[in-house]
Amino acid sequence: MIQPTYLQKNDTVAIVSTARKISLPEIQPAIELLKSWGLKVVVGETIGFEEHQFAGTDAQRTADFQKMLDNQKIKAIWCARGGYGTVRIIDKLDFTEFKKNPKWMIGYSDITVLHNHIHNLGFQTLHATMPLDVEKNQKKALNSLKKSLFGKPISYEINASEENKTGKTEGILVGGNLSMLYSLLGSETSIKTDGKILFIEDLDEYLYHIDRMLMNLKRNGYFNHLKGLVVGGMTDMHDNAIPFGKNAKKIILDIVSEFNFPIVFDFPAGHLKDNRALVFGRKVELEVSEEKTSIKF
């Protein structure tokens, strides 16, 4: 997997919205953060645009993103927020110039569309917090983003969850938001997971839908040759009046029970204040013991 060039002081980062609308004041803390790191910032036209829920029309969001893709002075594109909408523009984007001059793509949630699409082009991306979240993020999350962008070594060690499945493995890290992975199945943006380590997270879903999405991934072979599973925040899950009978962790364990790869729960990434940066497309070492979990990039 090709790695975009690490950032240096005075490099330029673009902030755009590929999905839901967002205002300039909402991203101001992120602008100040980047400047404090010695970086320059270009704000896309989609910041402040409105088309119902979206940050402008599909055509406007496509044009804004394409301009940043093609601009060789832009060294990273930081998606301002998620929501919904990136999938509406992905097939309109031309990655010809990006492939000649790759840059870091940063975001999570709805930005899973870009992570997966760019993974299939053969490039690494950065699953990390977004400008909308900067004010509420913990320092550990923001520091992990900075270290990842500037090429400092990153590794994580967290306490074990009792539901974990122990083991040691290595593989290229892929994945993202579960709902988005599910929605991309059957398209050219859907990823292959053979020999890889899969990360998943989600927000605001009903438990039966978590089960349905995972069953579909399973039926599509997502787990057949997987090397490991890392589960981030499964945040604000819902149940029906008649309970589903399992929480998110038990649903996951039930669906992958026939497989032998290590499983990590409660990894600090996703819709969380402590949303640690993960480099997708890079080989990682995953070790899950009874006491702790470690991930080394």
Tab-separated table of C-alpha atoms in Angstrom, residues 6-191:
chain	number	residue	atom	x	y	z
A	6	TYR	CA	4.177	12.789	5.890
A	7	LEU	CA	3.472	16.429	6.650
A	8	GLN	CA	6.054	19.050	7.507
A	9	LYS	CA	5.652	22.530	8.930
A	10	ASN	CA	4.188	25.004	6.417
A	11	ASP	CA	2.435	22.241	4.501
A	12	THR	CA	-1.205	22.893	3.581
A	13	VAL	CA	-4.272	20.981	4.758
A	14	ALA	CA	-7.671	21.419	3.112
A	15	ILE	CA	-10.918	21.197	5.066
A	16	VAL	CA	-14.004	20.297	3.034
A	17	SER	CA	-17.366	18.649	3.643
A	18	THR	CA	-18.378	15.695	1.506
A	19	ALA	CA	-21.544	15.027	3.455
A	20	ARG	CA	-23.613	17.053	5.920
A	21	LYS	CA	-23.583	20.842	6.083
A	22	ILE	CA	-21.279	22.647	8.488
A	23	SER	CA	-20.434	26.289	9.196
A	24	LEU	CA	-17.095	28.075	9.411
A	25	PRO	CA	-17.424	28.770	13.178
A	26	GLU	CA	-17.894	25.035	13.773
A	27	ILE	CA	-14.515	24.225	12.232
A	28	GLN	CA	-12.619	27.202	13.677
A	29	PRO	CA	-11.139	25.146	16.555
A	30	ALA	CA	-9.747	22.695	13.994
A	31	ILE	CA	-8.258	25.530	11.956
A	32	GLU	CA	-6.538	26.883	15.058
A	33	LEU	CA	-5.283	23.399	15.933
A	34	LEU	CA	-3.676	22.921	12.517
A	35	LYS	CA	-2.085	26.355	12.691
A	36	SER	CA	-0.676	25.528	16.136
A	37	TRP	CA	1.030	22.552	14.480
A	38	GLY	CA	2.690	24.897	11.988
A	39	LEU	CA	0.401	24.023	9.099
A	40	LYS	CA	-1.458	26.189	6.608
A	41	VAL	CA	-5.192	25.731	6.053
A	42	VAL	CA	-7.371	26.049	2.967
A	43	VAL	CA	-11.119	26.069	3.667
A	44	GLY	CA	-13.264	24.575	0.932
A	45	GLU	CA	-16.310	26.273	-0.536
A	46	THR	CA	-18.541	23.558	0.919
A	47	ILE	CA	-17.950	24.981	4.405
A	48	GLY	CA	-21.057	27.118	4.744
A	49	PHE	CA	-22.919	25.736	1.733
A	50	GLU	CA	-26.420	24.350	2.359
A	51	GLU	CA	-28.642	22.045	0.337
A	52	HIS	CA	-31.147	20.721	2.880
A	53	GLN	CA	-28.978	18.402	5.044
A	54	PHE	CA	-26.001	18.506	2.687
A	55	ALA	CA	-23.010	20.853	2.431
A	56	GLY	CA	-24.192	21.984	-0.962
A	57	THR	CA	-25.478	20.049	-3.945
A	58	ASP	CA	-23.808	16.858	-5.118
A	59	ALA	CA	-22.202	18.870	-7.914
A	60	GLN	CA	-20.863	21.488	-5.488
A	61	ARG	CA	-19.445	18.904	-3.080
A	62	THR	CA	-17.879	16.984	-5.966
A	63	ALA	CA	-16.272	20.105	-7.433
A	64	ASP	CA	-14.896	21.273	-4.094
A	65	PHE	CA	-13.380	17.895	-3.282
A	66	GLN	CA	-12.024	17.444	-6.815
A	67	LYS	CA	-10.242	20.779	-6.605
A	68	MET	CA	-8.460	19.678	-3.440
A	69	LEU	CA	-7.622	16.274	-4.931
A	70	ASP	CA	-5.992	17.903	-7.952
A	71	ASN	CA	-4.108	20.656	-6.083
A	72	GLN	CA	-0.514	19.476	-5.597
A	73	LYS	CA	0.038	22.036	-2.828
A	74	ILE	CA	-2.577	20.316	-0.666
A	75	LYS	CA	-0.863	17.585	1.383
A	76	ALA	CA	-3.921	16.341	3.294
A	77	ILE	CA	-7.708	16.603	3.007
A	78	TRP	CA	-9.508	16.682	6.344
A	79	CYS	CA	-13.209	15.968	5.964
A	80	ALA	CA	-15.117	18.386	8.185
A	81	ARG	CA	-17.801	15.969	9.384
A	82	GLY	CA	-19.738	12.848	8.534
A	83	GLY	CA	-23.490	12.361	8.479
A	84	TYR	CA	-24.473	11.142	5.043
A	85	GLY	CA	-23.573	12.110	1.506
A	86	THR	CA	-20.089	10.938	0.501
A	87	VAL	CA	-21.461	7.924	-1.354
A	88	ARG	CA	-23.483	10.315	-3.549
A	89	ILE	CA	-20.308	11.847	-4.998
A	90	ILE	CA	-17.724	9.023	-4.964
A	91	ASP	CA	-18.435	7.862	-8.528
A	92	LYS	CA	-18.133	11.410	-9.845
A	93	LEU	CA	-14.593	11.890	-8.509
A	94	ASP	CA	-11.492	11.480	-10.676
A	95	PHE	CA	-8.480	10.161	-8.733
A	96	THR	CA	-6.014	10.452	-11.643
A	97	GLU	CA	-4.040	13.334	-10.118
A	98	PHE	CA	-4.357	11.875	-6.627
A	99	LYS	CA	-2.633	8.694	-7.778
A	100	LYS	CA	0.244	10.775	-9.153
A	101	ASN	CA	0.484	12.901	-5.992
A	102	PRO	CA	-1.217	11.051	-3.121
A	103	LYS	CA	-2.216	12.968	-0.015
A	104	TRP	CA	-3.609	11.942	3.348
A	105	MET	CA	-7.371	11.508	3.497
A	106	ILE	CA	-8.619	12.049	7.057
A	107	GLY	CA	-11.954	11.297	8.680
A	108	TYR	CA	-14.263	8.566	9.954
A	109	SER	CA	-17.936	7.541	9.930
A	110	ASP	CA	-19.385	8.492	6.512
A	111	ILE	CA	-15.797	8.998	5.305
A	112	THR	CA	-15.502	5.194	5.305
A	113	VAL	CA	-16.595	5.534	1.657
A	114	LEU	CA	-13.352	7.356	0.858
A	115	HIS	CA	-11.217	5.040	3.004
A	116	ASN	CA	-12.494	1.971	1.189
A	117	HIS	CA	-12.404	3.483	-2.286
A	118	ILE	CA	-8.856	4.766	-1.853
A	119	HIS	CA	-7.784	1.471	-0.290
A	120	ASN	CA	-8.855	-0.268	-3.478
A	121	LEU	CA	-6.683	2.189	-5.408
A	122	GLY	CA	-3.724	1.016	-3.319
A	123	PHE	CA	-3.153	3.924	-0.899
A	124	GLN	CA	-3.072	4.389	2.863
A	125	THR	CA	-5.588	6.707	4.582
A	126	LEU	CA	-6.092	8.024	8.093
A	127	HIS	CA	-9.154	7.034	10.123
A	128	ALA	CA	-9.263	9.810	12.710
A	129	THR	CA	-11.312	12.567	14.270
A	130	MET	CA	-12.810	15.388	12.216
A	131	PRO	CA	-12.974	19.194	12.573
A	132	LEU	CA	-16.511	19.129	13.995
A	133	ASP	CA	-15.265	17.051	16.949
A	134	VAL	CA	-12.016	18.818	17.826
A	135	GLU	CA	-13.379	20.844	20.761
A	136	LYS	CA	-14.731	17.748	22.510
A	137	ASN	CA	-11.886	15.365	21.654
A	138	GLN	CA	-9.489	14.197	24.320
A	139	LYS	CA	-5.853	15.239	23.956
A	140	LYS	CA	-4.880	11.611	23.352
A	141	ALA	CA	-7.012	11.562	20.222
A	142	LEU	CA	-5.648	14.834	18.856
A	143	ASN	CA	-2.064	13.855	19.665
A	144	SER	CA	-2.513	10.573	17.794
A	145	LEU	CA	-3.689	12.510	14.732
A	146	LYS	CA	-0.677	14.818	14.884
A	147	LYS	CA	1.787	11.962	15.305
A	148	SER	CA	0.238	10.049	12.403
A	149	LEU	CA	0.360	13.034	10.057
A	150	PHE	CA	3.927	13.992	10.912
A	151	GLY	CA	5.301	10.449	10.721
A	152	LYS	CA	5.904	9.819	14.408
A	153	PRO	CA	5.603	6.171	15.489
A	154	ILE	CA	2.192	5.218	16.858
A	155	SER	CA	1.188	2.225	18.925
A	156	TYR	CA	-1.626	1.644	21.375
A	157	GLU	CA	-1.975	-0.387	24.532
A	158	ILE	CA	-5.354	-0.667	26.234
A	159	ASN	CA	-6.849	-2.679	29.052
A	160	ALA	CA	-8.451	-5.969	28.157
A	161	SER	CA	-12.224	-6.362	27.877
A	162	GLU	CA	-13.619	-9.594	29.260
A	163	GLU	CA	-15.307	-10.385	25.941
A	164	ASN	CA	-12.019	-10.257	24.009
A	165	LYS	CA	-10.727	-13.307	22.189
A	166	THR	CA	-7.003	-13.676	22.784
A	167	GLY	CA	-4.326	-14.255	20.186
A	168	LYS	CA	-1.498	-12.665	18.228
A	169	THR	CA	-1.664	-11.780	14.563
A	170	GLU	CA	-0.620	-9.271	11.927
A	171	GLY	CA	-2.154	-7.912	8.762
A	172	ILE	CA	-3.136	-4.783	6.872
A	173	LEU	CA	-5.705	-2.738	8.794
A	174	VAL	CA	-8.948	-1.907	6.955
A	175	GLY	CA	-12.553	-1.085	7.755
A	176	GLY	CA	-14.514	1.819	9.185
A	177	ASN	CA	-18.136	2.433	10.032
A	178	LEU	CA	-20.165	-0.790	10.008
A	179	SER	CA	-23.229	0.788	8.389
A	180	MET	CA	-21.089	2.142	5.578
A	181	LEU	CA	-19.238	-1.152	5.036
A	182	TYR	CA	-22.637	-2.833	4.799
A	183	SER	CA	-23.969	-0.247	2.342
A	184	LEU	CA	-20.931	-0.549	0.054
A	185	LEU	CA	-21.198	-4.321	-0.454
A	186	GLY	CA	-21.487	-5.242	-4.122
A	187	SER	CA	-19.926	-1.987	-5.344
A	188	GLU	CA	-16.407	-1.342	-6.605
A	189	THR	CA	-15.799	0.514	-3.322
A	190	SER	CA	-16.339	-2.613	-1.219
A	191	ILE	CA	-13.065	-3.898	0.248
